[in-house]
Amino acid sequence: MDTENPLLLIVEDDEAFARTLARSFERRGYRVLHADSLAHMEQLLFEHMPVYAVVDLKLKGEASGLACVRMLHAHSNTMRIVVLTGFASISTAVEAVKLGAVHYLAKPSNTDDIEAAFGLMEGNAEVELTNRSSSIKTLEWERIHEVLAETDFNISEAARRLGMHRRTLSRKLGKQRV
């Protein structure tokens, strides 16, 4: 393993964001690979052994970054995986960690945040607990994302399981971007 120039894999379908993130990490001494899908990531893993990975939770075609996390962790259980998302929810954060991610960050996150997350080896027991109870909208949002994660972000199947029309679910997701 090259400790001076560690290999980082970015799994992100937003080309501009991936390019910006890659340049920023390259300036910090990382060698960077970029995959825009699960299939592309799988191809890269045949030839490379990344030490770090940054994975977007929601990829084009309604693919799930959680499937990427599972595959990356199976490829190397020592890889430091950070999940980035604009669709933050407790259920997807829990699933990402269960599948092997070391941290879960809501977008926008910068290179400093991601690099700090790579270095976290254990949880923080000093995180402030709040007395705020969840609103009905928050509970609905959590349930929607739980079902989305269960269905690998298949909107039609998630809508069926939730008992709502696919367009209604799409509209709710469009309104609640975090």
XYZ file of C-alpha atoms in Angstrom:
178
model
C 0.000 0.000 0.000
C 1.285 3.467 -0.916
C 0.982 5.460 2.321
C 2.385 8.650 0.796
C -0.097 8.726 -2.072
C -3.083 6.615 -0.971
C -5.593 5.524 -3.588
C -9.069 7.060 -3.254
C -12.138 5.931 -5.184
C -14.931 8.461 -5.717
C -18.315 6.962 -6.684
C -20.348 9.959 -7.818
C -22.589 10.488 -10.854
C -22.378 14.291 -10.781
C -19.375 14.841 -13.058
C -18.686 18.422 -11.963
C -18.792 17.583 -8.261
C -16.651 14.466 -8.778
C -14.072 16.465 -10.755
C -13.905 19.175 -8.072
C -13.581 16.608 -5.299
C -10.917 14.665 -7.233
C -8.812 17.785 -7.826
C -9.047 18.756 -4.183
C -7.901 15.317 -3.013
C -5.130 15.187 -5.644
C -3.772 18.470 -4.259
C -3.600 16.718 -0.888
C -1.499 13.893 -2.317
C -4.129 11.262 -3.067
C -4.259 9.244 -6.265
C -7.910 9.375 -7.356
C -10.138 7.051 -9.358
C -13.674 7.996 -10.337
C -16.657 5.753 -11.034
C -20.078 7.094 -11.995
C -22.031 3.871 -11.368
C -21.987 0.561 -9.535
C -20.943 -1.270 -12.707
C -18.091 1.171 -13.387
C -16.939 0.861 -9.778
C -16.950 -2.924 -10.064
C -14.698 -2.714 -13.153
C -12.222 -0.477 -11.313
C -12.071 -2.881 -8.372
C -10.785 -5.648 -10.666
C -7.588 -3.653 -11.250
C -7.234 -1.449 -8.161
C -7.264 -1.693 -4.371
C -8.349 1.693 -2.991
C -7.616 2.547 0.625
C -10.395 5.169 0.795
C -13.758 5.614 -0.903
C -16.300 8.424 -1.092
C -19.714 7.177 -2.209
C -22.769 9.191 -3.200
C -25.900 7.622 -1.710
C -28.121 8.163 -4.748
C -26.698 7.462 -8.169
C -28.339 7.951 -11.572
C -30.868 5.364 -12.599
C -32.122 5.200 -9.028
C -29.117 3.029 -8.081
C -28.177 2.891 -4.433
C -24.833 3.926 -3.036
C -25.582 1.410 -0.276
C -24.992 -1.387 -2.802
C -21.644 0.260 -3.581
C -20.744 0.374 0.123
C -21.577 -3.322 0.469
C -19.423 -4.224 -2.531
C -16.516 -2.007 -1.424
C -16.559 -3.461 2.085
C -16.645 -7.005 0.660
C -13.682 -6.099 -1.583
C -11.660 -4.799 1.388
C -12.912 -4.735 4.953
C -10.147 -2.254 5.859
C -11.194 0.346 3.280
C -12.319 3.637 4.873
C -15.676 4.440 3.215
C -17.545 7.732 3.627
C -21.077 8.142 2.258
C -22.182 11.576 0.995
C -25.801 12.399 0.405
C -28.232 15.166 -0.340
C -30.969 12.800 0.921
C -29.909 12.399 4.549
C -31.995 10.189 6.804
C -31.376 8.185 9.938
C -32.321 4.886 8.304
C -29.899 5.252 5.393
C -27.133 6.426 7.751
C -27.625 3.358 9.926
C -27.670 1.039 6.910
C -24.526 2.647 5.451
C -22.631 2.064 8.703
C -23.963 -1.499 9.016
C -22.729 -2.198 5.486
C -19.216 -0.923 6.212
C -19.099 2.867 5.906
C -17.059 4.652 8.576
C -19.050 7.849 8.302
C -22.079 9.451 6.647
C -22.060 13.137 5.690
C -24.837 15.329 4.329
C -24.023 17.428 1.275
C -22.562 19.907 0.944
C -19.435 18.493 2.560
C -15.941 19.627 1.722
C -12.631 17.806 1.475
C -11.730 18.711 5.068
C -14.951 17.091 6.360
C -14.394 13.949 4.287
C -10.734 13.597 5.208
C -11.605 14.055 8.896
C -14.278 11.351 8.540
C -11.684 8.944 7.088
C -9.642 9.387 10.256
C -12.460 8.674 12.715
C -11.826 5.275 14.210
C -14.700 5.243 16.706
C -17.887 7.083 17.540
C -18.111 10.235 19.616
C -19.892 9.754 22.947
C -19.790 13.520 23.516
C -22.261 14.364 20.725
C -24.966 16.606 22.131
C -28.331 14.929 22.591
C -31.415 17.014 21.935
C -34.864 16.859 23.521
C -36.560 17.728 20.249
C -39.135 15.150 19.217
C -39.610 14.218 15.605
C -42.386 15.889 13.650
C -44.832 13.901 11.554
C -43.104 15.204 8.415
C -39.740 13.997 9.718
C -41.164 10.584 10.583
C -42.717 10.340 7.116
C -39.396 11.350 5.535
C -37.567 8.693 7.594
C -40.069 5.995 6.611
C -39.832 6.922 2.932
C -36.038 6.648 3.015
C -36.157 3.401 4.934
C -38.361 1.884 2.223
C -36.207 3.438 -0.526
C -33.113 1.813 0.983
C -34.935 -1.539 1.223
C -35.826 -1.330 -2.484
C -32.381 -0.122 -3.643
C -33.940 3.257 -4.492
C -36.506 1.793 -6.886
C -39.130 4.573 -6.834
C -41.954 2.436 -8.259
C -41.448 -0.414 -5.798
C -41.031 1.987 -2.861
C -44.270 3.778 -3.810
C -46.088 0.439 -4.010
C -44.825 -0.584 -0.539
C -45.767 2.808 0.897
C -49.242 2.660 -0.655
C -48.856 5.830 -2.716
C -48.648 6.745 -6.363
C -45.153 6.848 -7.884
C -45.596 10.511 -8.905
C -46.626 11.431 -5.359
C -43.469 9.826 -3.998
C -41.315 11.550 -6.623
C -42.899 14.892 -5.738
C -42.248 14.351 -2.014
C -38.612 13.476 -2.731
C -38.218 16.558 -4.901
C -39.523 18.836 -2.121
C -37.413 17.385 0.681
C -33.878 17.602 -0.704
C -31.509 18.152 2.205
